Amino acid sequence: AWGALQANRKERDAKNIRLSQAEEKALHSDIALGQERVPIPCVNAVDSEPYPDGYKYIPENCVTSPMNIDRNITHLQYCICKEDCSASICMCGQLSLRCWYDKSGRLLPEFCREEPPLIFECNHACSCWRTCKNRVVQNGLRTRLQLFRTSKKGWGVQALQDIPQGTFVSFHLFYYSPFCKPQDLYCIDARFYGNISRFLNHMCEPNLFACRVFTKHQDLRFPHIAFFASENIKAGEELGFNYGDHFWEVKSKVFSCECGSSKCRYSSAAMASLQADSTPEDQQQPSASPDTSSSNSPSSPS
């Protein structure tokens, strides 16, 4: 009987998968138009929303006006390694505190995800091979990803392959503009120019974390914001990172989090509870109205 139940369950699950695949619409075979090492398809199995094309896909950061980014090769600190750049003599590793990548290009387990150090990859001034293991982010996107339509969050990104913990997934591309707000030195924006990372949603229990990485230059004002897997991720899982408290302090007035986590901090219910907890008691309960039930009222004329 148990075997029959298991067989029925498998048949039902397979049928549901076939139905889901049948309803899924392939909107684009590669939103990067061949600019990445792997194609990034776009699908929609939720509604009739078309492929998002209101932006320009770029594989590298760009600027909209002249900016003083220090790209002078003579200003780069570089290594003179001939073989293994994990050795203690590697200058790039010393700048990063150590060489943080293993032979598979993944971050070492002891890498601090809560307060990640800056990572300085080997660059074009170094003496090491182009295949040196301290060159990961600069090699671009290698993980198979897909843009898909979510039921509550608009577009999202999901894995098309298993992603081991510590794997580089993508980096946040944007354009720099010095003309956003007077108080900002520079503004970074992915509304009009960006890559697949512009579609990563917020997660209160994220499976990605961000790290500042330097590849072609070492101007500390303009790092790559690279996303690495914070855990083992299965094919089909949505990818996301924590947008941070400051984002939700502003955006919670407009919309709430739909990550679906049991530990969600920014859902409508969580935000209402937080607001109630932060409201002083004298504002939560209105002062009692005077009791007029026994007050003397003018006699009606007889």
PDB file of N, CA and C in Angstrom, residues 85-156:
ATOM      1  N   CYS A  85      49.354  31.759  -6.659  1.00  0.00           N
ATOM      2  CA  CYS A  85      49.107  33.055  -6.026  1.00  0.00           C
ATOM      3  C   CYS A  85      48.505  32.936  -4.628  1.00  0.00           C
ATOM      4  N   SER A  86      48.407  31.737  -4.104  1.00  0.00           N
ATOM      5  CA  SER A  86      47.945  31.595  -2.730  1.00  0.00           C
ATOM      6  C   SER A  86      49.108  31.704  -1.753  1.00  0.00           C
ATOM      7  N   ALA A  87      50.323  31.803  -2.293  1.00  0.00           N
ATOM      8  CA  ALA A  87      51.503  31.896  -1.438  1.00  0.00           C
ATOM      9  C   ALA A  87      51.492  33.217  -0.666  1.00  0.00           C
ATOM     10  N   SER A  88      52.181  33.228   0.450  1.00  0.00           N
ATOM     11  CA  SER A  88      52.184  34.404   1.323  1.00  0.00           C
ATOM     12  C   SER A  88      52.866  35.605   0.678  1.00  0.00           C
ATOM     13  N   ILE A  89      53.637  35.389  -0.389  1.00  0.00           N
ATOM     14  CA  ILE A  89      54.334  36.502  -1.037  1.00  0.00           C
ATOM     15  C   ILE A  89      53.449  37.253  -2.027  1.00  0.00           C
ATOM     16  N   CYS A  90      52.243  36.761  -2.284  1.00  0.00           N
ATOM     17  CA  CYS A  90      51.359  37.409  -3.267  1.00  0.00           C
ATOM     18  C   CYS A  90      50.876  38.748  -2.724  1.00  0.00           C
ATOM     19  N   MET A  91      51.240  39.831  -3.379  1.00  0.00           N
ATOM     20  CA  MET A  91      50.852  41.154  -2.935  1.00  0.00           C
ATOM     21  C   MET A  91      49.337  41.337  -2.958  1.00  0.00           C
ATOM     22  N   CYS A  92      48.678  40.800  -3.975  1.00  0.00           N
ATOM     23  CA  CYS A  92      47.219  40.927  -4.071  1.00  0.00           C
ATOM     24  C   CYS A  92      46.548  40.204  -2.901  1.00  0.00           C
ATOM     25  N   GLY A  93      47.092  39.040  -2.548  1.00  0.00           N
ATOM     26  CA  GLY A  93      46.571  38.319  -1.398  1.00  0.00           C
ATOM     27  C   GLY A  93      46.786  39.088  -0.110  1.00  0.00           C
ATOM     28  N   GLN A  94      47.926  39.742   0.024  1.00  0.00           N
ATOM     29  CA  GLN A  94      48.205  40.530   1.221  1.00  0.00           C
ATOM     30  C   GLN A  94      47.256  41.718   1.331  1.00  0.00           C
ATOM     31  N   LEU A  95      46.937  42.346   0.200  1.00  0.00           N
ATOM     32  CA  LEU A  95      45.980  43.455   0.212  1.00  0.00           C
ATOM     33  C   LEU A  95      44.607  42.992   0.680  1.00  0.00           C
ATOM     34  N   SER A  96      44.272  41.744   0.363  1.00  0.00           N
ATOM     35  CA  SER A  96      42.973  41.165   0.734  1.00  0.00           C
ATOM     36  C   SER A  96      43.027  40.460   2.088  1.00  0.00           C
ATOM     37  N   LEU A  97      44.132  40.574   2.793  1.00  0.00           N
ATOM     38  CA  LEU A  97      44.435  39.864   4.045  1.00  0.00           C
ATOM     39  C   LEU A  97      44.949  38.462   3.769  1.00  0.00           C
ATOM     40  N   ARG A  98      44.431  37.837   2.710  1.00  0.00           N
ATOM     41  CA  ARG A  98      44.921  36.548   2.227  1.00  0.00           C
ATOM     42  C   ARG A  98      44.247  36.255   0.892  1.00  0.00           C
ATOM     43  N   CYS A  99      44.669  35.225   0.198  1.00  0.00           N
ATOM     44  CA  CYS A  99      43.961  34.806  -1.022  1.00  0.00           C
ATOM     45  C   CYS A  99      42.737  34.005  -0.589  1.00  0.00           C
ATOM     46  N   TRP A 100      41.562  34.500  -0.905  1.00  0.00           N
ATOM     47  CA  TRP A 100      40.328  33.940  -0.358  1.00  0.00           C
ATOM     48  C   TRP A 100      39.690  32.873  -1.226  1.00  0.00           C
ATOM     49  N   TYR A 101      40.184  32.652  -2.438  1.00  0.00           N
ATOM     50  CA  TYR A 101      39.574  31.661  -3.325  1.00  0.00           C
ATOM     51  C   TYR A 101      40.298  30.320  -3.219  1.00  0.00           C
ATOM     52  N   ASP A 102      39.510  29.236  -3.305  1.00  0.00           N
ATOM     53  CA  ASP A 102      40.133  27.915  -3.384  1.00  0.00           C
ATOM     54  C   ASP A 102      40.416  27.582  -4.851  1.00  0.00           C
ATOM     55  N   LYS A 103      40.862  26.370  -5.120  1.00  0.00           N
ATOM     56  CA  LYS A 103      41.241  25.998  -6.484  1.00  0.00           C
ATOM     57  C   LYS A 103      40.046  25.944  -7.430  1.00  0.00           C
ATOM     58  N   SER A 104      38.831  25.863  -6.866  1.00  0.00           N
ATOM     59  CA  SER A 104      37.622  25.850  -7.692  1.00  0.00           C
ATOM     60  C   SER A 104      37.058  27.250  -7.898  1.00  0.00           C
ATOM     61  N   GLY A 105      37.740  28.256  -7.350  1.00  0.00           N
ATOM     62  CA  GLY A 105      37.268  29.624  -7.496  1.00  0.00           C
ATOM     63  C   GLY A 105      36.185  30.003  -6.510  1.00  0.00           C
ATOM     64  N   ARG A 106      36.008  29.211  -5.457  1.00  0.00           N
ATOM     65  CA  ARG A 106      35.002  29.511  -4.430  1.00  0.00           C
ATOM     66  C   ARG A 106      35.669  30.134  -3.212  1.00  0.00           C
ATOM     67  N   LEU A 107      34.900  30.947  -2.501  1.00  0.00           N
ATOM     68  CA  LEU A 107      35.424  31.539  -1.278  1.00  0.00           C
ATOM     69  C   LEU A 107      35.661  30.458  -0.235  1.00  0.00           C
ATOM     70  N   LEU A 108      36.708  30.613   0.527  1.00  0.00           N
ATOM     71  CA  LEU A 108      37.023  29.653   1.576  1.00  0.00           C
ATOM     72  C   LEU A 108      35.953  29.690   2.669  1.00  0.00           C
ATOM     73  N   PRO A 109      35.709  28.572   3.346  1.00  0.00           N
ATOM     74  CA  PRO A 109      34.660  28.523   4.383  1.00  0.00           C
ATOM     75  C   PRO A 109      34.852  29.554   5.486  1.00  0.00           C
ATOM     76  N   GLU A 110      36.101  29.921   5.788  1.00  0.00           N
ATOM     77  CA  GLU A 110      36.354  30.861   6.882  1.00  0.00           C
ATOM     78  C   GLU A 110      36.182  32.325   6.475  1.00  0.00           C
ATOM     79  N   PHE A 111      35.837  32.581   5.220  1.00  0.00           N
ATOM     80  CA  PHE A 111      35.606  33.959   4.778  1.00  0.00           C
ATOM     81  C   PHE A 111      34.449  34.554   5.571  1.00  0.00           C
ATOM     82  N   CYS A 112      34.644  35.763   6.109  1.00  0.00           N
ATOM     83  CA  CYS A 112      33.625  36.405   6.946  1.00  0.00           C
ATOM     84  C   CYS A 112      32.541  37.030   6.073  1.00  0.00           C
ATOM     85  N   ARG A 113      31.342  36.460   6.116  1.00  0.00           N
ATOM     86  CA  ARG A 113      30.242  36.973   5.294  1.00  0.00           C
ATOM     87  C   ARG A 113      29.561  38.170   5.944  1.00  0.00           C
ATOM     88  N   GLU A 114      29.614  38.266   7.277  1.00  0.00           N
ATOM     89  CA  GLU A 114      28.946  39.357   7.978  1.00  0.00           C
ATOM     90  C   GLU A 114      29.676  40.685   7.758  1.00  0.00           C
ATOM     91  N   GLU A 115      30.992  40.667   7.826  1.00  0.00           N
ATOM     92  CA  GLU A 115      31.802  41.857   7.556  1.00  0.00           C
ATOM     93  C   GLU A 115      32.916  41.470   6.585  1.00  0.00           C
ATOM     94  N   PRO A 116      32.571  41.255   5.330  1.00  0.00           N
ATOM     95  CA  PRO A 116      33.561  40.753   4.362  1.00  0.00           C
ATOM     96  C   PRO A 116      34.683  41.747   4.111  1.00  0.00           C
ATOM     97  N   PRO A 117      35.912  41.272   4.071  1.00  0.00           N
ATOM     98  CA  PRO A 117      37.032  42.160   3.740  1.00  0.00           C
ATOM     99  C   PRO A 117      37.012  42.516   2.255  1.00  0.00           C
ATOM    100  N   LEU A 118      37.727  43.554   1.895  1.00  0.00           N
ATOM    101  CA  LEU A 118      37.896  43.882   0.481  1.00  0.00           C
ATOM    102  C   LEU A 118      38.704  42.776  -0.187  1.00  0.00           C
ATOM    103  N   ILE A 119      38.321  42.446  -1.418  1.00  0.00           N
ATOM    104  CA  ILE A 119      39.073  41.453  -2.185  1.00  0.00           C
ATOM    105  C   ILE A 119      39.758  42.150  -3.358  1.00  0.00           C
ATOM    106  N   PHE A 120      41.070  41.993  -3.429  1.00  0.00           N
ATOM    107  CA  PHE A 120      41.846  42.530  -4.547  1.00  0.00           C
ATOM    108  C   PHE A 120      42.298  41.348  -5.395  1.00  0.00           C
ATOM    109  N   GLU A 121      41.688  41.208  -6.561  1.00  0.00           N
ATOM    110  CA  GLU A 121      42.094  40.131  -7.452  1.00  0.00           C
ATOM    111  C   GLU A 121      43.367  40.542  -8.199  1.00  0.00           C
ATOM    112  N   CYS A 122      44.063  39.554  -8.728  1.00  0.00           N
ATOM    113  CA  CYS A 122      45.238  39.851  -9.546  1.00  0.00           C
ATOM    114  C   CYS A 122      44.794  40.633 -10.786  1.00  0.00           C
ATOM    115  N   ASN A 123      45.662  41.462 -11.292  1.00  0.00           N
ATOM    116  CA  ASN A 123      45.281  42.371 -12.375  1.00  0.00           C
ATOM    117  C   ASN A 123      46.286  42.311 -13.524  1.00  0.00           C
ATOM    118  N   HIS A 124      46.104  43.187 -14.513  1.00  0.00           N
ATOM    119  CA  HIS A 124      46.928  43.143 -15.717  1.00  0.00           C
ATOM    120  C   HIS A 124      48.349  43.642 -15.493  1.00  0.00           C
ATOM    121  N   ALA A 125      48.650  44.111 -14.287  1.00  0.00           N
ATOM    122  CA  ALA A 125      50.030  44.486 -13.976  1.00  0.00           C
ATOM    123  C   ALA A 125      50.777  43.356 -13.273  1.00  0.00           C
ATOM    124  N   CYS A 126      50.064  42.292 -12.928  1.00  0.00           N
ATOM    125  CA  CYS A 126      50.675  41.177 -12.196  1.00  0.00           C
ATOM    126  C   CYS A 126      51.504  40.287 -13.130  1.00  0.00           C
ATOM    127  N   SER A 127      52.404  39.522 -12.530  1.00  0.00           N
ATOM    128  CA  SER A 127      53.270  38.622 -13.300  1.00  0.00           C
ATOM    129  C   SER A 127      52.695  37.218 -13.414  1.00  0.00           C
ATOM    130  N   CYS A 128      51.584  36.954 -12.752  1.00  0.00           N
ATOM    131  CA  CYS A 128      51.013  35.605 -12.730  1.00  0.00           C
ATOM    132  C   CYS A 128      50.242  35.308 -14.018  1.00  0.00           C
ATOM    133  N   TRP A 129      49.887  34.048 -14.180  1.00  0.00           N
ATOM    134  CA  TRP A 129      49.120  33.616 -15.347  1.00  0.00           C
ATOM    135  C   TRP A 129      47.699  34.176 -15.295  1.00  0.00           C
ATOM    136  N   ARG A 130      47.106  34.325 -16.467  1.00  0.00           N
ATOM    137  CA  ARG A 130      45.710  34.783 -16.549  1.00  0.00           C
ATOM    138  C   ARG A 130      44.777  33.766 -15.907  1.00  0.00           C
ATOM    139  N   THR A 131      45.213  32.528 -15.789  1.00  0.00           N
ATOM    140  CA  THR A 131      44.401  31.470 -15.178  1.00  0.00           C
ATOM    141  C   THR A 131      44.646  31.341 -13.677  1.00  0.00           C
ATOM    142  N   CYS A 132      45.378  32.265 -13.096  1.00  0.00           N
ATOM    143  CA  CYS A 132      45.634  32.276 -11.650  1.00  0.00           C
ATOM    144  C   CYS A 132      44.325  32.169 -10.888  1.00  0.00           C
ATOM    145  N   LYS A 133      44.338  31.458  -9.759  1.00  0.00           N
ATOM    146  CA  LYS A 133      43.091  31.224  -9.025  1.00  0.00           C
ATOM    147  C   LYS A 133      42.582  32.468  -8.302  1.00  0.00           C
ATOM    148  N   ASN A 134      43.398  33.536  -8.279  1.00  0.00           N
ATOM    149  CA  ASN A 134      42.944  34.783  -7.666  1.00  0.00           C
ATOM    150  C   ASN A 134      42.280  35.702  -8.693  1.00  0.00           C
ATOM    151  N   ARG A 135      41.709  35.101  -9.718  1.00  0.00           N
ATOM    152  CA  ARG A 135      40.959  35.836 -10.746  1.00  0.00           C
ATOM    153  C   ARG A 135      39.618  35.123 -10.929  1.00  0.00           C
ATOM    154  N   VAL A 136      38.596  35.630 -10.306  1.00  0.00           N
ATOM    155  CA  VAL A 136      37.279  34.984 -10.343  1.00  0.00           C
ATOM    156  C   VAL A 136      36.214  35.940 -10.860  1.00  0.00           C
ATOM    157  N   VAL A 137      36.004  37.031 -10.148  1.00  0.00           N
ATOM    158  CA  VAL A 137      34.967  37.989 -10.537  1.00  0.00           C
ATOM    159  C   VAL A 137      35.260  38.565 -11.919  1.00  0.00           C
ATOM    160  N   GLN A 138      36.527  38.814 -12.219  1.00  0.00           N
ATOM    161  CA  GLN A 138      36.886  39.399 -13.515  1.00  0.00           C
ATOM    162  C   GLN A 138      36.601  38.462 -14.682  1.00  0.00           C
ATOM    163  N   ASN A 139      36.383  37.177 -14.393  1.00  0.00           N
ATOM    164  CA  ASN A 139      36.061  36.223 -15.460  1.00  0.00           C
ATOM    165  C   ASN A 139      34.587  36.259 -15.845  1.00  0.00           C
ATOM    166  N   GLY A 140      33.794  37.032 -15.121  1.00  0.00           N
ATOM    167  CA  GLY A 140      32.406  37.227 -15.496  1.00  0.00           C
ATOM    168  C   GLY A 140      31.472  36.103 -15.084  1.00  0.00           C
ATOM    169  N   LEU A 141      30.257  36.194 -15.589  1.00  0.00           N
ATOM    170  CA  LEU A 141      29.196  35.247 -15.245  1.00  0.00           C
ATOM    171  C   LEU A 141      29.478  33.868 -15.829  1.00  0.00           C
ATOM    172  N   ARG A 142      29.464  32.859 -14.968  1.00  0.00           N
ATOM    173  CA  ARG A 142      29.659  31.483 -15.416  1.00  0.00           C
ATOM    174  C   ARG A 142      28.572  30.559 -14.895  1.00  0.00           C
ATOM    175  N   THR A 143      27.746  31.063 -14.014  1.00  0.00           N
ATOM    176  CA  THR A 143      26.666  30.270 -13.435  1.00  0.00           C
ATOM    177  C   THR A 143      25.410  30.431 -14.281  1.00  0.00           C
ATOM    178  N   ARG A 144      24.736  29.342 -14.556  1.00  0.00           N
ATOM    179  CA  ARG A 144      23.531  29.382 -15.395  1.00  0.00           C
ATOM    180  C   ARG A 144      22.353  29.897 -14.569  1.00  0.00           C
ATOM    181  N   LEU A 145      21.839  31.046 -14.995  1.00  0.00           N
ATOM    182  CA  LEU A 145      20.739  31.709 -14.302  1.00  0.00           C
ATOM    183  C   LEU A 145      19.587  31.931 -15.269  1.00  0.00           C
ATOM    184  N   GLN A 146      18.426  32.263 -14.702  1.00  0.00           N
ATOM    185  CA  GLN A 146      17.242  32.511 -15.521  1.00  0.00           C
ATOM    186  C   GLN A 146      16.432  33.645 -14.918  1.00  0.00           C
ATOM    187  N   LEU A 147      15.955  34.527 -15.763  1.00  0.00           N
ATOM    188  CA  LEU A 147      15.028  35.566 -15.349  1.00  0.00           C
ATOM    189  C   LEU A 147      13.622  34.986 -15.424  1.00  0.00           C
ATOM    190  N   PHE A 148      12.862  35.087 -14.332  1.00  0.00           N
ATOM    191  CA  PHE A 148      11.526  34.493 -14.329  1.00  0.00           C
ATOM    192  C   PHE A 148      10.537  35.417 -13.635  1.00  0.00           C
ATOM    193  N   ARG A 149       9.281  35.222 -13.947  1.00  0.00           N
ATOM    194  CA  ARG A 149       8.210  36.035 -13.369  1.00  0.00           C
ATOM    195  C   ARG A 149       7.749  35.401 -12.063  1.00  0.00           C
ATOM    196  N   THR A 150       7.777  36.171 -10.979  1.00  0.00           N
ATOM    197  CA  THR A 150       7.302  35.663  -9.695  1.00  0.00           C
ATOM    198  C   THR A 150       5.822  36.003  -9.534  1.00  0.00           C
ATOM    199  N   SER A 151       5.183  35.384  -8.565  1.00  0.00           N
ATOM    200  CA  SER A 151       3.750  35.609  -8.372  1.00  0.00           C
ATOM    201  C   SER A 151       3.454  36.920  -7.648  1.00  0.00           C
ATOM    202  N   LYS A 152       4.405  37.415  -6.822  1.00  0.00           N
ATOM    203  CA  LYS A 152       4.123  38.604  -6.013  1.00  0.00           C
ATOM    204  C   LYS A 152       5.194  39.689  -6.101  1.00  0.00           C
ATOM    205  N   LYS A 153       6.340  39.377  -6.671  1.00  0.00           N
ATOM    206  CA  LYS A 153       7.478  40.308  -6.608  1.00  0.00           C
ATOM    207  C   LYS A 153       7.942  40.792  -7.971  1.00  0.00           C
ATOM    208  N   GLY A 154       7.126  40.634  -8.988  1.00  0.00           N
ATOM    209  CA  GLY A 154       7.578  41.037 -10.317  1.00  0.00           C
ATOM    210  C   GLY A 154       8.577  40.034 -10.865  1.00  0.00           C
ATOM    211  N   TRP A 155       9.672  40.518 -11.422  1.00  0.00           N
ATOM    212  CA  TRP A 155      10.692  39.640 -11.978  1.00  0.00           C
ATOM    213  C   TRP A 155      11.680  39.213 -10.905  1.00  0.00           C
ATOM    214  N   GLY A 156      12.242  38.035 -11.081  1.00  0.00           N
ATOM    215  CA  GLY A 156      13.233  37.517 -10.148  1.00  0.00           C
ATOM    216  C   GLY A 156      14.259  36.679 -10.887  1.00  0.00           C
TER     217      GLY A 156
END
